[in-house]
PDB file of C-alpha atoms in Angstrom:
ATOM      1  CA  ASP A 242       5.857  -1.172  -2.181  1.00 68.00           C
ATOM      2  CA  GLN A 243       3.917   1.058  -5.030  1.00 83.00           C
ATOM      3  CA  GLN A 244       0.553   2.159  -3.125  1.00 93.00           C
ATOM      4  CA  VAL A 245      -0.524   4.526  -5.956  1.00 96.00           C
ATOM      5  CA  LYS A 246      -0.041   3.279  -9.433  1.00 95.00           C
ATOM      6  CA  GLN A 247      -0.250   4.996 -13.028  1.00 95.00           C
ATOM      7  CA  ASN A 248      -0.107   3.240 -15.876  1.00 86.00           C
ATOM      8  CA  SER A 249       0.404   4.274 -19.294  1.00 75.00           C
ATOM      9  CA  PRO A 250       3.530   6.631 -18.546  1.00 77.00           C
ATOM     10  CA  SER A 251       2.422   8.594 -21.576  1.00 90.00           C
ATOM     11  CA  LEU A 252      -0.696   9.819 -23.565  1.00 93.00           C
ATOM     12  CA  SER A 253      -0.937  11.958 -26.561  1.00 95.00           C
ATOM     13  CA  VAL A 254      -4.086  13.619 -27.636  1.00 96.00           C
ATOM     14  CA  GLN A 255      -5.516  16.153 -29.827  1.00 97.00           C
ATOM     15  CA  GLU A 256      -6.259  19.909 -28.881  1.00 97.00           C
ATOM     16  CA  GLY A 257      -9.874  19.938 -28.267  1.00 97.00           C
ATOM     17  CA  ARG A 258     -10.218  16.126 -27.737  1.00 97.00           C
ATOM     18  CA  ILE A 259     -10.516  14.525 -23.922  1.00 97.00           C
ATOM     19  CA  SER A 260      -7.761  13.558 -21.841  1.00 96.00           C
ATOM     20  CA  ILE A 261      -8.402  10.410 -19.623  1.00 96.00           C
ATOM     21  CA  LEU A 262      -5.817   9.620 -17.078  1.00 97.00           C
ATOM     22  CA  ASN A 263      -6.148   6.242 -14.476  1.00 97.00           C
ATOM     23  CA  CYS A 264      -4.911   5.740 -11.034  1.00 97.00           C
ATOM     24  CA  ASP A 265      -5.387   2.758  -8.963  1.00 97.00           C
ATOM     25  CA  TYR A 266      -4.353   2.508  -5.211  1.00 97.00           C
ATOM     26  CA  THR A 267      -4.203  -0.566  -3.069  1.00 96.00           C
ATOM     27  CA  ASN A 268      -3.946   0.949   0.634  1.00 93.00           C
ATOM     28  CA  SER A 269      -7.759   0.635   1.596  1.00 93.00           C
ATOM     29  CA  MET A 270      -7.239   3.469   4.082  1.00 91.00           C
ATOM     30  CA  PHE A 271      -6.818   6.377   2.042  1.00 92.00           C
ATOM     31  CA  ASP A 272      -9.470   8.686   1.915  1.00 90.00           C
ATOM     32  CA  TYR A 273      -8.622  11.893  -0.010  1.00 91.00           C
ATOM     33  CA  PHE A 274      -7.172  11.645  -3.352  1.00 93.00           C
ATOM     34  CA  LEU A 275      -5.667  14.608  -5.591  1.00 93.00           C
ATOM     35  CA  TRP A 276      -4.548  15.230  -8.630  1.00 96.00           C
ATOM     36  CA  TYR A 277      -0.922  17.717  -9.386  1.00 95.00           C
ATOM     37  CA  LYS A 278       0.331  18.830 -12.567  1.00 96.00           C
ATOM     38  CA  LYS A 279       3.967  19.386 -12.854  1.00 94.00           C
ATOM     39  CA  TYR A 280       6.236  21.596 -15.769  1.00 93.00           C
ATOM     40  CA  PRO A 281       9.877  20.706 -15.891  1.00 87.00           C
ATOM     41  CA  ALA A 282      11.698  22.835 -13.366  1.00 81.00           C
ATOM     42  CA  GLU A 283       8.896  23.556 -11.406  1.00 88.00           C
ATOM     43  CA  GLY A 284       6.897  22.100  -8.261  1.00 91.00           C
ATOM     44  CA  PRO A 285       3.984  20.263  -8.678  1.00 93.00           C
ATOM     45  CA  THR A 286       0.817  22.475  -8.948  1.00 93.00           C
ATOM     46  CA  PHE A 287      -2.871  21.411  -7.216  1.00 92.00           C
ATOM     47  CA  LEU A 288      -5.221  20.263  -9.813  1.00 95.00           C
ATOM     48  CA  ILE A 289      -8.218  18.913  -8.274  1.00 94.00           C
ATOM     49  CA  SER A 290      -9.045  16.874  -5.641  1.00 92.00           C
ATOM     50  CA  ILE A 291     -11.855  14.217  -4.431  1.00 93.00           C
ATOM     51  CA  SER A 292     -12.834  13.141  -0.802  1.00 91.00           C
ATOM     52  CA  SER A 293     -13.762   8.825  -0.526  1.00 92.00           C
ATOM     53  CA  ILE A 294     -17.303  10.546   0.278  1.00 92.00           C
ATOM     54  CA  LYS A 295     -17.837  11.081  -3.376  1.00 94.00           C
ATOM     55  CA  ASP A 296     -17.540   9.888  -6.718  1.00 95.00           C
ATOM     56  CA  LYS A 297     -17.141  12.751  -8.623  1.00 97.00           C
ATOM     57  CA  ASN A 298     -15.544  16.320  -8.622  1.00 96.00           C
ATOM     58  CA  GLU A 299     -15.838  18.838 -11.449  1.00 97.00           C
ATOM     59  CA  ASP A 300     -13.559  22.170 -11.461  1.00 96.00           C
ATOM     60  CA  GLY A 301     -13.639  23.716 -15.108  1.00 97.00           C
ATOM     61  CA  ARG A 302     -12.529  21.356 -17.457  1.00 97.00           C
ATOM     62  CA  PHE A 303     -11.045  19.008 -15.177  1.00 97.00           C
ATOM     63  CA  THR A 304     -13.235  16.249 -13.628  1.00 98.00           C
ATOM     64  CA  VAL A 305     -12.247  13.504 -10.850  1.00 98.00           C
ATOM     65  CA  PHE A 306     -14.072  10.282 -10.794  1.00 98.00           C
ATOM     66  CA  LEU A 307     -13.942   7.957  -7.816  1.00 97.00           C
ATOM     67  CA  ASN A 308     -14.724   4.492  -7.853  1.00 97.00           C
ATOM     68  CA  LYS A 309     -13.667   3.261  -4.000  1.00 96.00           C
ATOM     69  CA  SER A 310     -15.068  -0.746  -4.855  1.00 96.00           C
ATOM     70  CA  ALA A 311     -12.296  -0.841  -7.805  1.00 97.00           C
ATOM     71  CA  LYS A 312      -9.988   1.379  -5.617  1.00 97.00           C
ATOM     72  CA  HIS A 313      -9.520   3.421  -9.094  1.00 97.00           C
ATOM     73  CA  LEU A 314      -9.616   7.069 -10.042  1.00 96.00           C
ATOM     74  CA  SER A 315      -9.255   8.874 -13.141  1.00 97.00           C
ATOM     75  CA  LEU A 316      -8.770  12.471 -14.338  1.00 97.00           C
ATOM     76  CA  HIS A 317     -10.957  14.157 -17.236  1.00 97.00           C
ATOM     77  CA  ILE A 318      -9.416  17.245 -19.097  1.00 97.00           C
ATOM     78  CA  VAL A 319     -12.003  18.512 -21.824  1.00 97.00           C
ATOM     79  CA  PRO A 320     -11.450  20.083 -23.893  1.00 97.00           C
ATOM     80  CA  SER A 321      -7.515  19.433 -23.929  1.00 97.00           C
ATOM     81  CA  GLN A 322      -5.189  22.513 -24.551  1.00 97.00           C
ATOM     82  CA  PRO A 323      -1.596  22.930 -25.750  1.00 95.00           C
ATOM     83  CA  GLY A 324      -0.572  24.271 -22.016  1.00 95.00           C
ATOM     84  CA  ASP A 325      -2.060  21.142 -20.257  1.00 97.00           C
ATOM     85  CA  SER A 326       1.329  19.334 -21.473  1.00 97.00           C
ATOM     86  CA  ALA A 327       3.313  18.384 -18.535  1.00 96.00           C
ATOM     87  CA  VAL A 328       3.586  15.330 -16.343  1.00 96.00           C
ATOM     88  CA  TYR A 329       0.578  14.729 -14.466  1.00 97.00           C
ATOM     89  CA  PHE A 330       0.487  13.045 -10.596  1.00 96.00           C
ATOM     90  CA  CYS A 331      -1.991  11.012  -8.859  1.00 96.00           C
ATOM     91  CA  ALA A 332      -1.648  11.224  -5.275  1.00 94.00           C
ATOM     92  CA  ALA A 333      -3.665   9.776  -2.033  1.00 93.00           C
ATOM     93  CA  SER A 334      -3.665  10.320   1.831  1.00 89.00           C
ATOM     94  CA  VAL A 335      -5.211   9.398   5.027  1.00 85.00           C
ATOM     95  CA  ARG A 336      -6.818  12.849   5.775  1.00 76.00           C
ATOM     96  CA  TRP A 337      -7.241  11.746   9.839  1.00 68.00           C
ATOM     97  CA  GLY A 338      -3.682  10.800  10.084  1.00 62.00           C
ATOM     98  CA  ASN A 339      -0.712  12.632   8.933  1.00 61.00           C
ATOM     99  CA  ASN A 340      -1.838  13.463   5.521  1.00 66.00           C
ATOM    100  CA  ARG A 341       1.185  12.299   3.966  1.00 86.00           C
ATOM    101  CA  LEU A 342       0.765  11.931   0.038  1.00 90.00           C
ATOM    102  CA  ALA A 343       1.785   8.640  -1.715  1.00 93.00           C
ATOM    103  CA  PHE A 344       2.353   9.662  -4.958  1.00 95.00           C
ATOM    104  CA  GLY A 345       2.188   7.198  -8.303  1.00 95.00           C
ATOM    105  CA  LYS A 346       4.825   8.007 -10.890  1.00 94.00           C
ATOM    106  CA  GLY A 347       3.357  10.171 -12.821  1.00 95.00           C
ATOM    107  CA  ASN A 348       1.930  10.376 -16.787  1.00 95.00           C
ATOM    108  CA  GLN A 349       3.328  12.539 -19.139  1.00 95.00           C
ATOM    109  CA  VAL A 350       0.553  14.290 -21.223  1.00 96.00           C
ATOM    110  CA  VAL A 351       1.209  15.596 -24.648  1.00 97.00           C
ATOM    111  CA  VAL A 352      -1.318  17.624 -26.440  1.00 97.00           C
ATOM    112  CA  ILE A 353      -1.280  18.534 -30.025  1.00 96.00           C
ATOM    113  CA  PRO A 354      -2.124  21.133 -31.039  1.00 93.00           C
TER     114      PRO A 354
ATOM    115  CA  ASP B  84       0.310  36.252  -2.180  1.00 60.00           C
ATOM    116  CA  ALA B  85       3.403  34.469  -1.946  1.00 77.00           C
ATOM    117  CA  GLY B  86       3.495  30.907  -2.462  1.00 91.00           C
ATOM    118  CA  VAL B  87       6.184  28.099  -0.950  1.00 95.00           C
ATOM    119  CA  THR B  88       9.660  29.340  -1.330  1.00 96.00           C
ATOM    120  CA  GLN B  89      12.658  26.744  -1.451  1.00 97.00           C
ATOM    121  CA  SER B  90      16.287  27.735  -1.068  1.00 96.00           C
ATOM    122  CA  PRO B  91      18.284  27.244  -2.837  1.00 97.00           C
ATOM    123  CA  THR B  92      17.001  26.545  -6.249  1.00 96.00           C
ATOM    124  CA  HIS B  93      20.479  24.251  -7.314  1.00 96.00           C
ATOM    125  CA  LEU B  94      22.903  22.901  -5.602  1.00 96.00           C
ATOM    126  CA  ILE B  95      25.817  20.839  -6.300  1.00 98.00           C
ATOM    127  CA  LYS B  96      27.874  18.581  -3.493  1.00 98.00           C
ATOM    128  CA  THR B  97      30.157  16.160  -2.942  1.00 97.00           C
ATOM    129  CA  ARG B  98      29.734  12.540  -1.391  1.00 98.00           C
ATOM    130  CA  GLY B  99      30.362  12.747   2.413  1.00 97.00           C
ATOM    131  CA  GLN B 100      29.273  16.464   2.268  1.00 98.00           C
ATOM    132  CA  GLN B 101      26.415  17.618   4.343  1.00 98.00           C
ATOM    133  CA  VAL B 102      23.550  19.911   2.778  1.00 98.00           C
ATOM    134  CA  THR B 103      20.667  22.220   4.096  1.00 98.00           C
ATOM    135  CA  LEU B 104      17.993  23.139   2.130  1.00 98.00           C
ATOM    136  CA  ARG B 105      15.338  25.495   3.015  1.00 98.00           C
ATOM    137  CA  CYS B 106      11.549  25.933   2.711  1.00 97.00           C
ATOM    138  CA  SER B 107       9.055  29.040   3.733  1.00 97.00           C
ATOM    139  CA  PRO B 108       5.416  27.749   3.787  1.00 95.00           C
ATOM    140  CA  ILE B 109       2.537  29.851   2.618  1.00 93.00           C
ATOM    141  CA  SER B 110       1.380  32.473   5.181  1.00 92.00           C
ATOM    142  CA  GLY B 111      -0.764  31.260   7.849  1.00 89.00           C
ATOM    143  CA  HIS B 112      -0.258  27.635   6.550  1.00 89.00           C
ATOM    144  CA  LYS B 113       1.138  25.701   9.652  1.00 90.00           C
ATOM    145  CA  SER B 114       2.135  22.154   8.139  1.00 90.00           C
ATOM    146  CA  VAL B 115       5.278  21.563   6.210  1.00 93.00           C
ATOM    147  CA  SER B 116       6.015  18.281   4.658  1.00 94.00           C
ATOM    148  CA  TRP B 117       9.361  17.127   2.813  1.00 97.00           C
ATOM    149  CA  TYR B 118       9.573  14.733  -0.243  1.00 97.00           C
ATOM    150  CA  GLN B 119      12.413  13.463  -2.638  1.00 97.00           C
ATOM    151  CA  GLN B 120      11.751  13.048  -6.585  1.00 95.00           C
ATOM    152  CA  VAL B 121      14.053  11.372  -8.141  1.00 94.00           C
ATOM    153  CA  LEU B 122      14.126  10.895 -12.027  1.00 88.00           C
ATOM    154  CA  GLY B 123      11.127   9.063 -13.451  1.00 87.00           C
ATOM    155  CA  GLN B 124       9.492   8.184 -10.275  1.00 91.00           C
ATOM    156  CA  GLY B 125       6.652  10.289  -8.327  1.00 93.00           C
ATOM    157  CA  PRO B 126       7.886  12.166  -5.306  1.00 95.00           C
ATOM    158  CA  GLN B 127       8.377  10.263  -1.872  1.00 96.00           C
ATOM    159  CA  PHE B 128       7.569  11.551   1.477  1.00 95.00           C
ATOM    160  CA  ILE B 129      10.635  11.953   3.924  1.00 96.00           C
ATOM    161  CA  PHE B 130       8.764  14.254   6.608  1.00 93.00           C
ATOM    162  CA  GLN B 131       5.909  16.317   8.023  1.00 92.00           C
ATOM    163  CA  TYR B 132       6.048  18.610  10.174  1.00 92.00           C
ATOM    164  CA  TYR B 133       3.235  20.300  11.900  1.00 89.00           C
ATOM    165  CA  GLU B 134       3.213  23.122  14.822  1.00 88.00           C
ATOM    166  CA  LYS B 135       6.981  22.652  15.036  1.00 89.00           C
ATOM    167  CA  GLU B 136       6.445  18.830  15.999  1.00 91.00           C
ATOM    168  CA  GLU B 137       7.714  15.901  13.795  1.00 91.00           C
ATOM    169  CA  ARG B 138       4.176  14.197  12.716  1.00 88.00           C
ATOM    170  CA  GLY B 139       5.578  11.761   9.904  1.00 88.00           C
ATOM    171  CA  ARG B 140       8.715  10.094   8.613  1.00 93.00           C
ATOM    172  CA  GLY B 141       8.884   8.039   5.391  1.00 93.00           C
ATOM    173  CA  ASN B 142      11.859   5.308   5.134  1.00 94.00           C
ATOM    174  CA  PHE B 143      14.497   7.564   4.974  1.00 97.00           C
ATOM    175  CA  PRO B 144      17.954   6.516   6.725  1.00 97.00           C
ATOM    176  CA  ASP B 145      18.912   9.112   9.621  1.00 96.00           C
ATOM    177  CA  ARG B 146      21.050  10.842   7.740  1.00 98.00           C
ATOM    178  CA  PHE B 147      17.986  12.887   6.582  1.00 98.00           C
ATOM    179  CA  SER B 148      16.606  15.118   9.652  1.00 97.00           C
ATOM    180  CA  ALA B 149      14.533  18.354   9.687  1.00 97.00           C
ATOM    181  CA  ARG B 150      13.504  20.680  12.315  1.00 96.00           C
ATOM    182  CA  GLN B 151      10.166  23.575  12.065  1.00 96.00           C
ATOM    183  CA  PHE B 152      10.727  26.982  13.268  1.00 96.00           C
ATOM    184  CA  PRO B 153       8.455  28.899  15.499  1.00 95.00           C
ATOM    185  CA  ASN B 154       7.728  30.971  12.494  1.00 94.00           C
ATOM    186  CA  TYR B 155       6.733  27.832  10.570  1.00 95.00           C
ATOM    187  CA  SER B 156       9.342  27.693   8.716  1.00 96.00           C
ATOM    188  CA  SER B 157      11.378  24.364   8.076  1.00 97.00           C
ATOM    189  CA  GLU B 158      14.933  23.163   7.458  1.00 98.00           C
ATOM    190  CA  LEU B 159      15.736  19.259   5.665  1.00 98.00           C
ATOM    191  CA  ASN B 160      19.703  18.685   6.460  1.00 98.00           C
ATOM    192  CA  VAL B 161      21.128  15.512   4.629  1.00 98.00           C
ATOM    193  CA  ASN B 162      24.073  14.112   6.149  1.00 97.00           C
ATOM    194  CA  ALA B 163      27.146  11.745   4.556  1.00 98.00           C
ATOM    195  CA  LEU B 164      25.656  12.757   1.107  1.00 98.00           C
ATOM    196  CA  LEU B 165      25.560   9.886  -1.253  1.00 98.00           C
ATOM    197  CA  LEU B 166      25.645   9.862  -4.810  1.00 97.00           C
ATOM    198  CA  GLY B 167      21.766   8.074  -4.588  1.00 96.00           C
ATOM    199  CA  ASP B 168      20.628  11.300  -2.806  1.00 97.00           C
ATOM    200  CA  SER B 169      20.662  13.202  -6.144  1.00 97.00           C
ATOM    201  CA  ALA B 170      17.310  14.666  -6.535  1.00 97.00           C
ATOM    202  CA  LEU B 171      14.524  17.072  -6.307  1.00 96.00           C
ATOM    203  CA  TYR B 172      13.708  18.093  -3.004  1.00 97.00           C
ATOM    204  CA  LEU B 173      10.415  19.564  -2.570  1.00 97.00           C
ATOM    205  CA  CYS B 174       8.779  21.310   0.489  1.00 96.00           C
ATOM    206  CA  ALA B 175       5.277  21.559   0.525  1.00 94.00           C
ATOM    207  CA  SER B 176       2.887  23.367   3.062  1.00 91.00           C
ATOM    208  CA  SER B 177      -0.540  23.132   3.772  1.00 87.00           C
ATOM    209  CA  PHE B 178      -2.875  24.868   6.612  1.00 81.00           C
ATOM    210  CA  GLY B 179      -3.019  21.500   9.006  1.00 70.00           C
ATOM    211  CA  THR B 180      -3.469  18.287   9.555  1.00 62.00           C
ATOM    212  CA  GLY B 181      -5.877  15.224   9.940  1.00 60.00           C
ATOM    213  CA  ALA B 182      -9.365  17.293  10.201  1.00 53.00           C
ATOM    214  CA  MET B 183      -7.989  20.917   9.686  1.00 55.00           C
ATOM    215  CA  ASN B 184      -5.635  19.618   6.555  1.00 60.00           C
ATOM    216  CA  THR B 185      -6.092  21.318   3.414  1.00 66.00           C
ATOM    217  CA  GLU B 186      -4.586  20.485  -0.072  1.00 81.00           C
ATOM    218  CA  ALA B 187      -0.961  20.575   0.177  1.00 86.00           C
ATOM    219  CA  PHE B 188       0.975  23.174  -2.262  1.00 90.00           C
ATOM    220  CA  PHE B 189       4.387  22.947  -3.267  1.00 94.00           C
ATOM    221  CA  GLY B 190       7.438  24.949  -4.104  1.00 95.00           C
ATOM    222  CA  GLN B 191       9.744  24.764  -7.140  1.00 95.00           C
ATOM    223  CA  GLY B 192      11.932  22.494  -5.570  1.00 96.00           C
ATOM    224  CA  THR B 193      15.553  22.222  -4.701  1.00 97.00           C
ATOM    225  CA  ARG B 194      18.023  20.749  -7.491  1.00 96.00           C
ATOM    226  CA  LEU B 195      20.523  18.549  -5.321  1.00 97.00           C
ATOM    227  CA  THR B 196      23.495  17.046  -7.374  1.00 97.00           C
ATOM    228  CA  VAL B 197      25.720  14.906  -5.847  1.00 97.00           C
ATOM    229  CA  VAL B 198      28.967  14.295  -7.296  1.00 97.00           C
TER     230      VAL B 198
END
């Protein structure tokens, strides 16, 4: 049972433009959401997180938006840079539980110079 | 500051064999979790350990076991290996759990190939 879903497996975007990645979840107990970036042959690298008490969190070029009623979150990267080319994973957890992370399948992002 | 370190980075085993993977968390982190990532999928939770106690277990068979040592390092053991166990095994460390939790930071993973 896939509790975290990432559709549109791949995304190509021109350098300097905005990349938008979407993520949906089904478990209403999730209260903490994270985005990770992964290069080949490396482990996932933490990018940004958001607690369910917020609807937006910003860190430099990365902004995550959370819509709890729709059980939907998105990651905006602006401006996109060639180094952003990677697989992006959305993850969710119940922070007051054992904080196991449930991951989506990932989105491949290619930034075209 | 050293990040999460895992060993070995690559491993080839034969069906039926046993394997032990190792993980050292970030200094000061007391929680270690293990994940399995097969090609084309996101990481799947296997175990979480905090203060040497198992705090969570994913939907994996009893062939998978783990432990955490007093220095907070951890081992993942897989017995009677199957071809389907071929995957990238990821270790993640975080400061605590529940209210004390922080973001999980991952190691580079161990690529296990079962032939």
